[in-house]
Amino acid sequence: DETAFGEGVEPVDLEVRAHVYSLVTALGGFNGEDADKYVLGDDALACLRDIKRWLRLYDQKNNRMDVARCLGEANVINGDLLPILAVWSENERKSKHLFRIAMACLELLVPLTWPLEIHGETTVNHHRHIPYLQQAQVSYKRRFLSRSSLDLLRTIIRIGLPSMAIPRSERTGRDEGILRIMLYFFRNVAVITPNARLAAEGEEEETSRSATINAFQDQDVFALLLTMCSNISDDFNMFDVIILETLFHIVKGVNVDKLFMDDSQRTAKRTDELDGLLRKEESLRKEYAKGAPTRHGRFGTMIWVKRDDAKVSTVSGQNVLKDGQTTLHKMDQSKKWNKPQPRRRQDHPSIKNDFSTPVHLNSEASENLRKFVEEFLDSGFNPLFTNIRKAIEREADRVLDENSLHYFYTVAWFLEAERTRRFRKRQRRSQDGKPAKETEPDSFGLVASVLNQETFVFLNRSMQWSFDNKDWEGLNAEMRCFTQILLTVQEMALSPLDEDQEIAENTQNRIFYEGTTHDRMAAIMHRYKDQGFGYLDACTELCHVFLRMLERYSKENADMQVKAKRRTRRKNKQAEATGDENNEEDHASEEEDHAEAERVSKERKFDFRKFEQKFCTQACVDTFVSFTKFYGELTEEQLKRAHRYFYRVAFKNEKSVLLFRVDIINLFYRMIKGPGAMDSSQPIFREWEELVRQIIRRLMKKLEQRPALFVELLFSKINSTASYLEYGHERQTVSTA
Amino acid sequence: NGSGLGLGLDEEVKIIKKRQPVAKLDETKLLSQAGIPKLRFKAQRKLHFKGKGHEFSDAARLLNFYQLWLDDLFPRAKFADGLAMIEKLGHSKRLRTMRREWIEEERPKTQSAD
């Protein structure tokens, strides 16, 4: 195929290729007499080690990927390594030599399947090889998971088992190494996904998430992971991060709710979804049919739109005859010019860690994954996540930057899974007709390890760091985690167990006590700009959940206290006045004093109304408007979230003037009346219709009272005039009564 | 050849045609007669709403009014694009002062006195 690239272009140095090829050939091959049997070369072990050396000393050292590419072209994994491993597994640990060879194979499998990413230090060489290698890795994965050949995953576990059996204190460095590369292999298998931008070759289903999960279940990888998780603190301390990564890549993007449905429910849900989609399509078609021409395409209707000053515009096509709205819409649509869009940022984090894309599982995989998740929650959750949190906080060597994202996302996912599991259990019980008292209530102890003070401190610190450093992917994961913690605690407060209630009470107290958390929430909502839909979804959900819980909590606890920063404005002013006269040193020490003074915090009574005001601002409204713009694709729950927020702004807080902007009114109008309106058969549609009606009614009233609003309707409001527009007078000093 | 005395008379004079400047939607345009002054003038005289029970038709009337106004002012842009551009202009100092003035104009004198 080399000529396809153009003659004379060699992607790899010829000499390197010759060396690698000769090593691969010397590994062994299929015998002529018995074509099924793989015969090892005389010096197979040495060859394997040489290949490894090539990878390390040529590729890694020179930051190239030539050897990996040659090995891919020589088909070494499918042609040699897997058959060799099959030879080993048949001869079942008979000889030490064979075990060494199997080990050497595994040592090659891991670097060859290592996740490839285009990052900062890439050279032209990487860009040349990565697409090829990504394709190659997908084909490796297809072979790994295929049921026809040997149970590769199980074979790999068998390589690690002897080292696993040894207690940690007696394990040698080599044993630890074997376990590590075994786990890395499974992680790599979990990570590899077909690159969406490259043409898929062969069945995609064979390398899908479902196939991975099924293989992990069938070949006991899940069992291995469970064993290691539940004994993590004693025996497998060093492997927690690799296990976390594997879990992350298994569960990312999986819909928890669907996972915990049983088959009939899932089928019903699918039917509902299909029904919904069909209905949507139907309504689209209807809408088109409403305006569609009733005669042939060359019928040639043209109409005038009479405008002021005896001007007219012409619009053609008979569909515009219907009403003024369609005519104006068509006038707008036929304009050619588009406002130049700001270029989208290129620094997309890694595709590898993307968890916002939903993943579809088939029913067998759902079943398998659910079984694993339940067992994991029962035995592995607490030990694993405690261990990892400590490792990340301690900044252990094995921890990478991206691991904190993995941690928060995975915690969030499993918390949601636990809540869903409990919900389903309750549902099943009530269906069976058993009174709740008979069965013992479950405690939330299974997930307690992420509901303690240490985790909150860690979470808060991470959120602040991500926010300050514009690590939006990280912040996305942390916000999801925070949302799930809040929801879990909320549910805990309703638990029949006194102990759970008490813990929930304490936890809520701590969450809502910190004034800095409140301020950060507001800041996040104010600073949305172009971070993508996943982020938007996470931040609006967190805002929704946080506001509602805090509202309820502060109602229940009327004398709630909040730790807030003390105001030091007066002191600062004094400092400015005197600061000029002092010399540098004095100044510096004084600044320190002020920093100290600022750090001192005081408690004050919490006033929810005042807090709520922080979210009733133009910036925050804009964030929710950008979210609502996706109304065509939003779920009912998401639409409800936006609805409640706008209701809060306009009617609970009397800040409807923030919504009085032509583009927002336009959006609301289109949502209800189209073109492209929401599906009117949904119950949420009625709620939205009513909300929009109320907002418009209020707008009309205000326009009559204050004609200045006609101009202001074009702009975001200025703080100083907004209250006049809303109330007709300047804002009085806020009363706390 | 006598005429070629090195004075460069024979050389062709190159004329670089300047591009027609593209009309821009900016502060000046927005504040010109066709801009906000016209909007203020027209809105109160031409727009009449039916009120309760006709919210959506009223909203349609309002939106159409703005669309046509924008089309007159800056025919190039689509409605949504134009709105976004104007909103952005509204942050400038000059427009902010103007906006405040317009509001002050309308406020009853007694209110602003105290």
Tab-separated table of C-alpha atoms in Angstrom, chain A residues 389-718:
chain	number	residue	atom	x	y	z
A	389	ARG	CA	-8.581	10.852	47.639
A	390	LYS	CA	-5.701	10.476	50.029
A	391	ALA	CA	-3.297	9.720	47.216
A	392	ILE	CA	-4.355	12.786	45.229
A	393	GLU	CA	-4.192	15.033	48.271
A	394	ARG	CA	-0.789	13.722	49.168
A	395	GLU	CA	0.278	14.307	45.553
A	396	ALA	CA	1.632	10.791	45.300
A	397	ASP	CA	3.954	10.086	42.393
A	398	ARG	CA	1.537	7.782	40.657
A	399	VAL	CA	-1.156	10.449	40.418
A	400	LEU	CA	-1.484	12.474	37.220
A	401	ASP	CA	-3.313	15.748	36.801
A	402	GLU	CA	-6.171	14.158	34.908
A	403	ASN	CA	-6.856	11.698	37.715
A	404	SER	CA	-8.727	14.237	39.763
A	405	LEU	CA	-11.187	14.621	36.902
A	406	HIS	CA	-11.541	10.837	36.818
A	407	TYR	CA	-12.099	10.793	40.558
A	408	PHE	CA	-14.860	13.379	40.626
A	409	TYR	CA	-16.693	12.094	37.614
A	410	THR	CA	-16.601	8.494	38.819
A	411	VAL	CA	-17.736	9.446	42.323
A	412	ALA	CA	-20.617	11.409	40.846
A	413	TRP	CA	-21.571	8.525	38.606
A	414	PHE	CA	-21.579	5.948	41.380
A	415	LEU	CA	-23.482	8.199	43.772
A	416	GLU	CA	-26.156	8.547	41.157
A	417	ALA	CA	-26.078	4.799	40.672
A	418	GLU	CA	-26.585	4.235	44.392
A	419	ARG	CA	-29.522	6.603	44.522
A	420	THR	CA	-31.082	5.009	41.480
A	421	ARG	CA	-30.583	1.570	42.927
A	422	ARG	CA	-32.357	2.555	46.140
A	423	PHE	CA	-35.143	4.156	44.176
A	424	ARG	CA	-35.670	1.005	42.127
A	425	LYS	CA	-35.580	-1.120	45.244
A	426	ARG	CA	-38.246	0.973	46.909
A	427	GLN	CA	-40.309	0.806	43.781
A	428	ARG	CA	-40.056	-2.947	43.634
A	429	ARG	CA	-41.008	-3.250	47.294
A	430	SER	CA	-44.082	-1.129	46.907
A	431	GLN	CA	-45.054	-3.161	43.875
A	432	ASP	CA	-44.721	-6.354	45.846
A	433	GLY	CA	-47.075	-4.844	48.352
A	434	LYS	CA	-44.836	-5.457	51.338
A	435	PRO	CA	-45.045	-2.748	53.955
A	436	ALA	CA	-41.819	-0.826	54.239
A	437	LYS	CA	-41.400	-1.690	57.899
A	438	GLU	CA	-40.891	-5.378	57.346
A	439	THR	CA	-37.738	-4.971	55.387
A	440	GLU	CA	-34.780	-3.433	57.061
A	441	PRO	CA	-33.984	0.025	55.734
A	442	ASP	CA	-30.590	0.334	54.088
A	443	SER	CA	-28.127	2.752	55.476
A	444	PHE	CA	-26.140	5.148	53.385
A	445	GLY	CA	-22.979	3.733	54.887
A	446	LEU	CA	-22.035	2.193	51.544
A	447	VAL	CA	-21.173	5.588	50.108
A	448	ALA	CA	-20.195	7.324	53.317
A	449	SER	CA	-16.571	7.731	52.329
A	450	VAL	CA	-17.341	10.621	49.988
A	451	LEU	CA	-19.694	12.406	52.346
A	452	ASN	CA	-17.155	13.369	54.979
A	453	GLN	CA	-15.551	16.666	55.756
A	454	GLU	CA	-12.250	15.740	54.079
A	455	THR	CA	-13.974	15.183	50.749
A	456	PHE	CA	-15.766	18.518	50.952
A	457	VAL	CA	-12.549	20.331	51.631
A	458	PHE	CA	-10.933	18.529	48.720
A	459	LEU	CA	-13.871	19.192	46.428
A	460	ASN	CA	-14.050	22.846	47.344
A	461	ARG	CA	-10.383	23.349	46.836
A	462	SER	CA	-10.448	21.577	43.479
A	463	MET	CA	-13.425	23.579	42.286
A	464	GLN	CA	-11.743	26.813	43.184
A	465	TRP	CA	-8.541	25.728	41.493
A	466	SER	CA	-10.265	24.626	38.293
A	467	PHE	CA	-12.274	27.816	38.217
A	468	ASP	CA	-9.241	30.022	38.689
A	469	ASN	CA	-7.182	28.104	36.144
A	470	LYS	CA	-9.934	27.784	33.575
A	471	ASP	CA	-9.837	24.010	33.620
A	472	TRP	CA	-13.421	23.691	32.414
A	473	GLU	CA	-13.448	19.939	31.937
A	474	GLY	CA	-12.254	19.490	35.493
A	475	LEU	CA	-14.795	21.960	36.788
A	476	ASN	CA	-17.482	20.137	34.857
A	477	ALA	CA	-16.658	16.886	36.660
A	478	GLU	CA	-16.457	18.631	40.030
A	479	MET	CA	-19.799	20.324	39.558
A	480	ARG	CA	-21.428	17.022	38.683
A	481	CYS	CA	-19.881	15.511	41.780
A	482	PHE	CA	-21.133	18.335	43.969
A	483	THR	CA	-24.629	18.020	42.523
A	484	GLN	CA	-24.716	14.317	43.265
A	485	ILE	CA	-23.447	14.831	46.793
A	486	LEU	CA	-26.175	17.376	47.418
A	487	LEU	CA	-28.841	15.059	46.062
A	488	THR	CA	-27.551	12.142	48.098
A	489	VAL	CA	-27.522	14.170	51.284
A	490	GLN	CA	-31.000	15.384	50.567
A	491	GLU	CA	-32.191	11.835	50.258
A	492	MET	CA	-30.332	10.849	53.374
A	493	ALA	CA	-32.255	13.435	55.344
A	494	LEU	CA	-35.427	11.558	54.467
A	495	SER	CA	-34.027	8.208	55.523
A	496	PRO	CA	-35.918	6.337	58.241
A	497	LEU	CA	-32.668	5.718	60.116
A	498	ASP	CA	-31.911	8.260	62.826
A	499	GLU	CA	-28.225	7.955	62.230
A	500	ASP	CA	-28.529	8.819	58.541
A	501	GLN	CA	-30.707	11.789	59.357
A	502	GLU	CA	-28.214	13.068	61.813
A	503	ILE	CA	-25.335	12.750	59.393
A	504	ALA	CA	-27.357	14.455	56.675
A	505	GLU	CA	-28.191	17.290	59.018
A	506	ASN	CA	-24.539	17.764	59.891
A	507	THR	CA	-23.444	17.581	56.299
A	508	GLN	CA	-25.957	20.104	55.076
A	509	ASN	CA	-24.951	22.349	57.898
A	510	ARG	CA	-21.368	22.213	56.758
A	511	ILE	CA	-22.115	22.625	53.074
A	512	PHE	CA	-24.274	25.662	53.575
A	513	TYR	CA	-22.226	27.182	56.348
A	514	GLU	CA	-19.352	28.207	54.115
A	515	GLY	CA	-19.973	31.583	52.549
A	516	THR	CA	-17.191	31.032	50.035
A	517	THR	CA	-19.125	28.143	48.490
A	518	HIS	CA	-22.064	30.455	47.890
A	519	ASP	CA	-19.889	33.080	46.289
A	520	ARG	CA	-18.197	30.528	44.055
A	521	MET	CA	-21.522	29.213	42.848
A	522	ALA	CA	-22.569	32.677	41.790
A	523	ALA	CA	-19.219	33.326	40.136
A	524	ILE	CA	-19.459	30.140	38.085
A	525	MET	CA	-22.886	31.059	36.848
A	526	HIS	CA	-21.723	34.519	35.897
A	527	ARG	CA	-18.701	33.413	33.985
A	528	TYR	CA	-20.155	31.052	31.417
A	529	LYS	CA	-18.787	31.670	27.996
A	530	ASP	CA	-18.578	29.129	25.252
A	531	GLN	CA	-17.571	26.099	27.312
A	532	GLY	CA	-19.822	23.667	25.534
A	533	PHE	CA	-23.138	22.060	26.275
A	534	GLY	CA	-21.892	19.491	28.784
A	535	TYR	CA	-20.527	22.254	30.972
A	536	LEU	CA	-23.685	24.291	30.582
A	537	ASP	CA	-25.766	21.322	31.622
A	538	ALA	CA	-23.618	20.686	34.680
A	539	CYS	CA	-23.560	24.267	35.910
A	540	THR	CA	-27.256	24.918	35.460
A	541	GLU	CA	-28.090	21.680	37.206
A	542	LEU	CA	-25.835	22.481	40.129
A	543	CYS	CA	-27.282	25.969	40.376
A	544	HIS	CA	-30.812	24.586	40.328
A	545	VAL	CA	-30.166	21.939	42.956
A	546	PHE	CA	-28.114	24.213	45.172
A	547	LEU	CA	-30.622	27.054	45.192
A	548	ARG	CA	-33.571	24.829	45.906
A	549	MET	CA	-31.876	22.922	48.695
A	550	LEU	CA	-30.524	26.029	50.326
A	551	GLU	CA	-33.924	27.643	50.108
A	552	ARG	CA	-35.571	24.756	51.850
A	553	TYR	CA	-32.832	24.350	54.368
A	554	SER	CA	-32.824	27.992	55.365
A	555	LYS	CA	-36.593	27.867	55.783
A	556	GLU	CA	-36.338	24.885	58.079
A	557	ASN	CA	-33.508	26.433	60.028
A	558	ALA	CA	-34.679	29.962	60.503
A	559	ASP	CA	-31.642	31.087	62.430
A	560	MET	CA	-29.076	29.685	60.036
A	561	GLN	CA	-25.614	31.114	60.334
A	562	VAL	CA	-23.107	31.589	57.559
A	563	LYS	CA	-19.406	32.069	57.717
A	564	ALA	CA	-18.644	35.027	55.528
A	565	LYS	CA	-15.644	37.184	54.889
A	566	ARG	CA	-15.543	40.251	57.025
A	567	ARG	CA	-15.682	43.494	55.160
A	568	THR	CA	-12.414	45.348	55.305
A	569	ARG	CA	-13.238	48.188	53.013
A	570	ARG	CA	-12.992	50.863	55.656
A	571	LYS	CA	-9.609	49.642	56.754
A	572	ASN	CA	-8.349	49.561	53.200
A	573	LYS	CA	-9.297	53.160	52.712
A	574	GLN	CA	-7.356	54.163	55.754
A	575	ALA	CA	-4.407	52.261	54.425
A	576	GLU	CA	-4.557	54.076	51.124
A	577	ALA	CA	-4.553	57.405	52.860
A	578	THR	CA	-1.546	56.632	54.976
A	579	GLY	CA	0.162	54.219	52.645
A	580	ASP	CA	1.858	56.843	50.503
A	581	GLU	CA	3.838	58.292	53.321
A	582	ASN	CA	5.163	55.024	54.594
A	583	ASN	CA	8.163	53.365	53.098
A	584	GLU	CA	8.062	50.145	51.142
A	585	GLU	CA	8.640	47.788	54.004
A	586	ASP	CA	5.926	49.233	56.135
A	587	HIS	CA	3.622	49.052	53.219
A	588	ALA	CA	4.311	45.404	52.667
A	589	SER	CA	3.745	44.497	56.268
A	590	GLU	CA	0.583	46.506	56.300
A	591	GLU	CA	-0.677	44.644	53.285
A	592	GLU	CA	-0.036	41.434	55.071
A	593	ASP	CA	-2.036	42.719	57.977
A	594	HIS	CA	-4.890	43.417	55.672
A	595	ALA	CA	-4.674	40.048	54.061
A	596	GLU	CA	-4.823	38.639	57.534
A	597	ALA	CA	-7.773	40.819	58.387
A	598	GLU	CA	-9.511	39.706	55.257
A	599	ARG	CA	-8.923	36.107	56.066
A	600	VAL	CA	-10.652	36.530	59.379
A	601	SER	CA	-14.209	35.656	58.845
A	602	LYS	CA	-17.253	36.265	60.851
A	603	GLU	CA	-20.585	34.640	61.169
A	604	ARG	CA	-23.705	36.324	60.132
A	605	LYS	CA	-27.306	35.425	59.855
A	606	PHE	CA	-28.149	33.932	56.524
A	607	ASP	CA	-30.685	35.716	54.408
A	608	PHE	CA	-31.831	33.618	51.499
A	609	ARG	CA	-33.516	36.504	49.703
A	610	LYS	CA	-30.271	38.358	49.609
A	611	PHE	CA	-28.387	35.297	48.432
A	612	GLU	CA	-30.920	34.625	45.720
A	613	GLN	CA	-30.321	38.110	44.378
A	614	LYS	CA	-26.829	37.061	43.380
A	615	PHE	CA	-28.354	34.705	40.849
A	616	CYS	CA	-30.851	37.189	39.527
A	617	THR	CA	-28.404	39.082	37.381
A	618	GLN	CA	-28.067	39.601	33.681
A	619	ALA	CA	-25.014	37.353	33.409
A	620	CYS	CA	-26.757	34.495	35.121
A	621	VAL	CA	-29.872	34.988	33.001
A	622	ASP	CA	-27.674	34.888	29.914
A	623	THR	CA	-26.233	31.559	31.016
A	624	PHE	CA	-29.691	30.080	31.349
A	625	VAL	CA	-30.731	31.618	28.042
A	626	SER	CA	-27.824	29.931	26.289
A	627	PHE	CA	-28.962	26.699	27.895
A	628	THR	CA	-32.580	27.196	26.849
A	629	LYS	CA	-31.508	27.807	23.268
A	630	PHE	CA	-31.042	24.041	23.023
A	631	TYR	CA	-34.730	23.528	23.849
A	632	GLY	CA	-35.203	21.245	20.877
A	633	GLU	CA	-32.859	18.678	22.380
A	634	LEU	CA	-33.449	19.157	26.097
A	635	THR	CA	-35.115	16.535	28.238
A	636	GLU	CA	-38.157	17.281	30.292
A	637	GLU	CA	-36.092	17.559	33.450
A	638	GLN	CA	-33.750	20.079	31.835
A	639	LEU	CA	-36.617	22.146	30.507
A	640	LYS	CA	-38.128	22.177	33.964
A	641	ARG	CA	-34.830	23.402	35.378
A	642	ALA	CA	-34.779	26.383	33.031
A	643	HIS	CA	-38.468	27.040	33.621
A	644	ARG	CA	-38.043	27.178	37.387
A	645	TYR	CA	-35.125	29.519	37.078
A	646	PHE	CA	-36.898	32.025	34.869
A	647	TYR	CA	-39.922	31.809	37.121
A	648	ARG	CA	-37.705	32.578	40.076
A	649	VAL	CA	-36.196	35.589	38.355
A	650	ALA	CA	-39.367	37.083	36.978
A	651	PHE	CA	-41.918	36.435	39.662
A	652	LYS	CA	-40.303	35.390	42.906
A	653	ASN	CA	-37.731	38.142	42.740
A	654	GLU	CA	-39.570	40.677	40.673
A	655	LYS	CA	-36.680	41.083	38.298
A	656	SER	CA	-38.601	40.430	35.115
A	657	VAL	CA	-36.880	43.403	33.532
A	658	LEU	CA	-33.814	41.188	33.107
A	659	LEU	CA	-35.799	39.065	30.677
A	660	PHE	CA	-37.052	42.024	28.693
A	661	ARG	CA	-34.666	41.841	25.817
A	662	VAL	CA	-35.750	41.323	22.251
A	663	ASP	CA	-33.601	38.249	21.690
A	664	ILE	CA	-34.909	36.561	24.853
A	665	ILE	CA	-38.517	37.394	24.037
A	666	ASN	CA	-37.882	36.155	20.528
A	667	LEU	CA	-36.513	32.870	21.878
A	668	PHE	CA	-39.490	32.412	24.200
A	669	TYR	CA	-41.920	33.218	21.446
A	670	ARG	CA	-40.313	30.716	19.062
A	671	MET	CA	-40.379	28.021	21.740
A	672	ILE	CA	-44.136	28.266	21.939
A	673	LYS	CA	-45.316	29.443	18.550
A	674	GLY	CA	-42.564	28.317	16.233
A	675	PRO	CA	-41.170	27.879	13.712
A	676	GLY	CA	-39.425	25.021	15.486
A	677	ALA	CA	-41.635	25.121	18.579
A	678	MET	CA	-41.518	22.627	21.418
A	679	ASP	CA	-43.621	19.511	21.214
A	680	SER	CA	-47.003	20.723	22.389
A	681	SER	CA	-48.187	17.340	23.632
A	682	GLN	CA	-45.661	17.315	26.484
A	683	PRO	CA	-46.887	18.441	29.899
A	684	ILE	CA	-43.845	20.687	30.231
A	685	PHE	CA	-45.050	22.609	27.198
A	686	ARG	CA	-48.106	23.844	29.104
A	687	GLU	CA	-45.930	25.105	31.921
A	688	TRP	CA	-43.681	26.945	29.535
A	689	GLU	CA	-46.586	28.394	27.627
A	690	GLU	CA	-48.043	29.781	30.829
A	691	LEU	CA	-44.692	31.210	31.904
A	692	VAL	CA	-44.097	32.894	28.571
A	693	ARG	CA	-47.616	34.249	28.564
A	694	GLN	CA	-47.114	35.784	31.991
A	695	ILE	CA	-43.788	37.280	31.036
A	696	ILE	CA	-45.202	38.815	27.878
A	697	ARG	CA	-48.189	40.177	29.739
A	698	ARG	CA	-45.905	41.828	32.210
A	699	LEU	CA	-43.762	43.170	29.408
A	700	MET	CA	-46.745	44.757	27.697
A	701	LYS	CA	-47.832	46.395	30.925
A	702	LYS	CA	-44.373	47.772	31.516
A	703	LEU	CA	-44.123	49.064	27.970
A	704	GLU	CA	-47.264	51.075	28.516
A	705	GLN	CA	-46.096	52.472	31.819
A	706	ARG	CA	-42.572	53.263	30.706
A	707	PRO	CA	-42.046	53.844	27.007
A	708	ALA	CA	-38.303	54.131	27.595
A	709	LEU	CA	-38.376	50.366	27.702
A	710	PHE	CA	-38.792	50.285	23.943
A	711	VAL	CA	-35.162	51.272	23.621
A	712	GLU	CA	-33.973	49.356	26.651
A	713	LEU	CA	-35.508	46.244	25.156
A	714	LEU	CA	-32.528	46.127	22.836
A	715	PHE	CA	-29.903	46.045	25.549
A	716	SER	CA	-28.821	44.352	28.740
A	717	LYS	CA	-29.997	46.587	31.525
A	718	ILE	CA	-27.752	48.938	33.432
